[in-house]
mmCIF file of C-alpha atoms in Angstrom:
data_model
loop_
_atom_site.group_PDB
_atom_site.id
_atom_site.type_symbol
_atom_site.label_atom_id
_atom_site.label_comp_id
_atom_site.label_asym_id
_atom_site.label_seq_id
_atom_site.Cartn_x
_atom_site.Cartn_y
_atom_site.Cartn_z
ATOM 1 C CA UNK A 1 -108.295 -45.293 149.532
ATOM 2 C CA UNK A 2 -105.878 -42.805 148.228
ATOM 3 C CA UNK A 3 -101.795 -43.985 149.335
ATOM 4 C CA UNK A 4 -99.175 -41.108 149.985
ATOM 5 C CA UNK A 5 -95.144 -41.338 150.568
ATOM 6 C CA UNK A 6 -93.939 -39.400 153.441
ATOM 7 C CA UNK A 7 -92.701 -35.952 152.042
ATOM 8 C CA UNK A 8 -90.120 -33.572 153.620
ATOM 9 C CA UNK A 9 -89.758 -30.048 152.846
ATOM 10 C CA UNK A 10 -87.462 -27.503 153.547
ATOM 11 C CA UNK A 11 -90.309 -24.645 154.313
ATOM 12 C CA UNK A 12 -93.552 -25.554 155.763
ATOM 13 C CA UNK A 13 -95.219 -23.645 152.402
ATOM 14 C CA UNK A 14 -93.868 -26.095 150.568
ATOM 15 C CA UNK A 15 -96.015 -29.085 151.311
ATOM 16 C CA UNK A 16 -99.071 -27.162 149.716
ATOM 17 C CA UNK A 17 -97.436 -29.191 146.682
ATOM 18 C CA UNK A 18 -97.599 -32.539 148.280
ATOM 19 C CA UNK A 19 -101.006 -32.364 149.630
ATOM 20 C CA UNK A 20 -102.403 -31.032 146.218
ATOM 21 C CA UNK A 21 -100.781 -34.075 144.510
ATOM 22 C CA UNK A 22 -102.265 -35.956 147.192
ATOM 23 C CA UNK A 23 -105.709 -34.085 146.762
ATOM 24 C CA UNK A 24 -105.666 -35.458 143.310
ATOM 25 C CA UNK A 25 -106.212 -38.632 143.993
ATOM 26 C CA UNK A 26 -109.443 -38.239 146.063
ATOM 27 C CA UNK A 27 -113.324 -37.725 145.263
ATOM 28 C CA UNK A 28 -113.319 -34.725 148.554
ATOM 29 C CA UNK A 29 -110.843 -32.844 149.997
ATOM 30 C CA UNK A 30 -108.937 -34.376 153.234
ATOM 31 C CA UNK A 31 -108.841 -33.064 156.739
ATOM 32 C CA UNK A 32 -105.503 -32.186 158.090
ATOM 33 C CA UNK A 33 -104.558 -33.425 161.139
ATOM 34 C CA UNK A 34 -100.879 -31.639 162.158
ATOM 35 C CA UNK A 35 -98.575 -31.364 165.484
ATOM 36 C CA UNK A 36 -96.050 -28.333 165.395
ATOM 37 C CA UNK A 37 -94.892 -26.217 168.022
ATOM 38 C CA UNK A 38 -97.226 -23.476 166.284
ATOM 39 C CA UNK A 39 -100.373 -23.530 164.508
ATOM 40 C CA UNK A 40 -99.024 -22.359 160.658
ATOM 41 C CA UNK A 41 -102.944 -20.738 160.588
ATOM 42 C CA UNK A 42 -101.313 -16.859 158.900
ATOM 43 C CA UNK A 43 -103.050 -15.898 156.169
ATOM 44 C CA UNK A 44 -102.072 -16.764 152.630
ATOM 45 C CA UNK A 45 -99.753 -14.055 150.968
ATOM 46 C CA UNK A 46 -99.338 -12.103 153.526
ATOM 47 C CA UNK A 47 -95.203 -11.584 154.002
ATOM 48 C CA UNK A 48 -95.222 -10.866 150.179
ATOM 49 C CA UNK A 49 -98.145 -8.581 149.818
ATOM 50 C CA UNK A 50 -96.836 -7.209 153.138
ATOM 51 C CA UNK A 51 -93.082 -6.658 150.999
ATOM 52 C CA UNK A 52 -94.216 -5.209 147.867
ATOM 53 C CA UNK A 53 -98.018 -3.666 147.710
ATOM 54 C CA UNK A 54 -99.927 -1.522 149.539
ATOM 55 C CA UNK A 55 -102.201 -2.339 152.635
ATOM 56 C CA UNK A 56 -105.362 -0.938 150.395
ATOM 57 C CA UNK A 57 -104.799 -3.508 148.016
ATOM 58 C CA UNK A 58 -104.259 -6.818 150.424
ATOM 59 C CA UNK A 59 -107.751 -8.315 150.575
ATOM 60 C CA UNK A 60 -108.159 -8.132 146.620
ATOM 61 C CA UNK A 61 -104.950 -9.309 145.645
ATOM 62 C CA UNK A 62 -105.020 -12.464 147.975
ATOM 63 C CA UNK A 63 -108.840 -13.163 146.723
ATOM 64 C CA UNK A 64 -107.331 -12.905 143.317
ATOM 65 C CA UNK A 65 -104.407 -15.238 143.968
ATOM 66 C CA UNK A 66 -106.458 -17.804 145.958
ATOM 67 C CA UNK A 67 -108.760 -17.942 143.191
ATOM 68 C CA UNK A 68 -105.778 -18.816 140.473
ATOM 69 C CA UNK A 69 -104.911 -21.812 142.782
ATOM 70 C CA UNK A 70 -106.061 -24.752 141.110
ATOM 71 C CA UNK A 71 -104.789 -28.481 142.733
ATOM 72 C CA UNK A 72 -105.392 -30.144 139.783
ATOM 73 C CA UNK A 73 -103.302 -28.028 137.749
ATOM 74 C CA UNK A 74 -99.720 -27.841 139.993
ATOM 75 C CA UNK A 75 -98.275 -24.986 138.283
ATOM 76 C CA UNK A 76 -101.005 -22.414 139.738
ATOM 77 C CA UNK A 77 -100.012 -24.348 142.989
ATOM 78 C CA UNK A 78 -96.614 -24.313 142.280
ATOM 79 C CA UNK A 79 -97.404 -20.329 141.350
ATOM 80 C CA UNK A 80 -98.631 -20.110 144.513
ATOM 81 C CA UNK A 81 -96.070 -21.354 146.902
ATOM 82 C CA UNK A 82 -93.658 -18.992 145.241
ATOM 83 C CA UNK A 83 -95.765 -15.943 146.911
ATOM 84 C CA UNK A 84 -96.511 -17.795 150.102
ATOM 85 C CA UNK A 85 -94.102 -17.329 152.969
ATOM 86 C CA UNK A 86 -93.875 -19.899 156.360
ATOM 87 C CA UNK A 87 -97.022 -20.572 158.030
ATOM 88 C CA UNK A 88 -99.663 -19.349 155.582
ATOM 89 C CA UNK A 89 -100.067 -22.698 154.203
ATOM 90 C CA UNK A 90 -103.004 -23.811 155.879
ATOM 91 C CA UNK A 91 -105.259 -21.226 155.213
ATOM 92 C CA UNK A 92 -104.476 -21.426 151.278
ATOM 93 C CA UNK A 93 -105.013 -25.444 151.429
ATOM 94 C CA UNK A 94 -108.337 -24.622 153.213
ATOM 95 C CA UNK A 95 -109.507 -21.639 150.734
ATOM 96 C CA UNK A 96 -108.295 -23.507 147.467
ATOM 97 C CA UNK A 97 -110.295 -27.397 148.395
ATOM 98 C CA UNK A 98 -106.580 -28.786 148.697
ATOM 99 C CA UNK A 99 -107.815 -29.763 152.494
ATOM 100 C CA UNK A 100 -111.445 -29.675 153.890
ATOM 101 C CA UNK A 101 -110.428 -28.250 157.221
ATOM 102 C CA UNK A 102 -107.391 -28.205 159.527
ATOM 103 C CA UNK A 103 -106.987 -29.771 163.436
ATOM 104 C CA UNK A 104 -103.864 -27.538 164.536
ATOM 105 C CA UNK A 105 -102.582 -29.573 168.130
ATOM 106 C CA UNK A 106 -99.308 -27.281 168.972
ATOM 107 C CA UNK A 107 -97.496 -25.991 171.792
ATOM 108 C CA UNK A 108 -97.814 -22.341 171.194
ATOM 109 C CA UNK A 109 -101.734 -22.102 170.517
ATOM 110 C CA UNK A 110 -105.178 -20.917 171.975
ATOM 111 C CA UNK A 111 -107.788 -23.350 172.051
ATOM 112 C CA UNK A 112 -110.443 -22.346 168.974
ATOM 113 C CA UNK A 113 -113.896 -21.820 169.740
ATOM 114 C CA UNK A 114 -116.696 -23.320 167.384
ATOM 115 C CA UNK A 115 -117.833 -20.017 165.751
ATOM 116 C CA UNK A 116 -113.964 -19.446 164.844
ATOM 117 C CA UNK A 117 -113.865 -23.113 163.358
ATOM 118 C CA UNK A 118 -116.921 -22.655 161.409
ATOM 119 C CA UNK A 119 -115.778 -19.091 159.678
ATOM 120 C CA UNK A 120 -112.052 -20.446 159.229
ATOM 121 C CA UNK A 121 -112.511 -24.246 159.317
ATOM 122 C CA UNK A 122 -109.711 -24.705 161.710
ATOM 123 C CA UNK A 123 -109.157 -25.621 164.602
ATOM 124 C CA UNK A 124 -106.133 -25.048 167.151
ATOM 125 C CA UNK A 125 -105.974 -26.849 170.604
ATOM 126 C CA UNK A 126 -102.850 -26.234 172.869
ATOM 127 C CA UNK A 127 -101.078 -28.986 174.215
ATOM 128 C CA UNK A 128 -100.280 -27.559 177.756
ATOM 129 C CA UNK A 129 -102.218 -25.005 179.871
ATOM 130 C CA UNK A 130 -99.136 -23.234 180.198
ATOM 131 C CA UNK A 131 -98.914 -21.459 176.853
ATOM 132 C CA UNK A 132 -95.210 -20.122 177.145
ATOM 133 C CA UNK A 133 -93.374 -21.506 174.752
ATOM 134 C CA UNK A 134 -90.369 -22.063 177.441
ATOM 135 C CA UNK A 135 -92.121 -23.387 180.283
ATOM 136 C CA UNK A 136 -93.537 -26.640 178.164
ATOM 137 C CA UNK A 137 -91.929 -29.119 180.141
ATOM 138 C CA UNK A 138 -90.744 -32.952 178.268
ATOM 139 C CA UNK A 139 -93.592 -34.707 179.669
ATOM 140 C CA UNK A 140 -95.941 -32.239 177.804
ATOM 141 C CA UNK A 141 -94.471 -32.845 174.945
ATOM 142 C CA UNK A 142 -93.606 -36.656 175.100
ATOM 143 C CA UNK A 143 -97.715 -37.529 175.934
ATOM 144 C CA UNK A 144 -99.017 -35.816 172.696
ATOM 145 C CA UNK A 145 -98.742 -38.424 170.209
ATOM 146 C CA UNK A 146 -100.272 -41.106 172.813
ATOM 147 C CA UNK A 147 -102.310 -39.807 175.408
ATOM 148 C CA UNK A 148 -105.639 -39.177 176.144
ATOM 149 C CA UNK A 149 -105.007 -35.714 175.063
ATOM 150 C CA UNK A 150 -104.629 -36.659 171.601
ATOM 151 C CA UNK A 151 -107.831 -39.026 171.845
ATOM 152 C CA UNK A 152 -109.902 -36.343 173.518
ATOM 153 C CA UNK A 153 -108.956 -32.674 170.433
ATOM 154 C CA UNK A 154 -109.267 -36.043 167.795
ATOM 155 C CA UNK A 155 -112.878 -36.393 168.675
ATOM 156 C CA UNK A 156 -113.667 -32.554 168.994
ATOM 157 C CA UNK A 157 -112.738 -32.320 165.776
ATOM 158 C CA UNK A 158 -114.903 -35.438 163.615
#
């Protein structure tokens, strides 16, 4: 069984890092289990190639980059996270083996249907039917962690 410290970052993008170092240390790529108040699910590159290249040029430019990303080798990661903006770190864990597939349980999120979890390998479950931000009321938030909530998008997801 592969151990892990706790890690805190400053940017969400920034625990790519700590996952692939984490990554190293196993036979398979993990699944991520995560809580947020959002699901973090954009895809990879997308602020930067949004900033500085053309919309024609998008789709090859993040194949190309994905395909540099290497988890043994933490300088393409490292390479990596300095393109990748907030909340496209999921996606590039997912397309590079860092994780095998992402459970997303967050306040602002639409429940993922089975073909979308199969394409992406992700999966996003909302924690209250009311999906305004605004409205989610303490006890939604307070019966996440331990709940039958939890138990219940756990399962849906092994």
């Amino acid at each position: 069984m592969a151990s892990s410290v706790p890690v805190v970052v400053k940017d969400h993008h920034q625990a790519l890092l700590a996952w692939s170092q984490y990554r190293l240390q196993l036979e398979r790529a993990p699944r991520l289990i995560t809580l947020d108040h959002h699901t973090d699910t954009s895809q990879p590159f997308r602020n930067h190639l949004r900033e500085a290249y053309p919309p024609t040029d998008h789709a090859r430019l993040r194949r190309a980059w994905l395909s540099e990303v290497n988890f043994r080798d933490q300088a393409t990661v490292i390479a990596a996270i300095d393109r990748l903006g907030n909340d496209e770190h999921i996606v590039t864990a997912i397309a590079t083996d860092i994780v095998a597939g992402a459970f997303v349980v967050a306040h602002n999120a639409k429940d993922t249907d089975l073909q979308t979890y199969r394409e992406h390998k992700i999966m996003c479950r909302a924690v209250s039917q009311n999906l305004n931000s605004y409205e989610v009321s303490r006890q939604d938030c307070d019966k996440v962690l331990e709940s039958t909530f939890l138990s219940a998008v756990v399962d849906s997801f092994s």
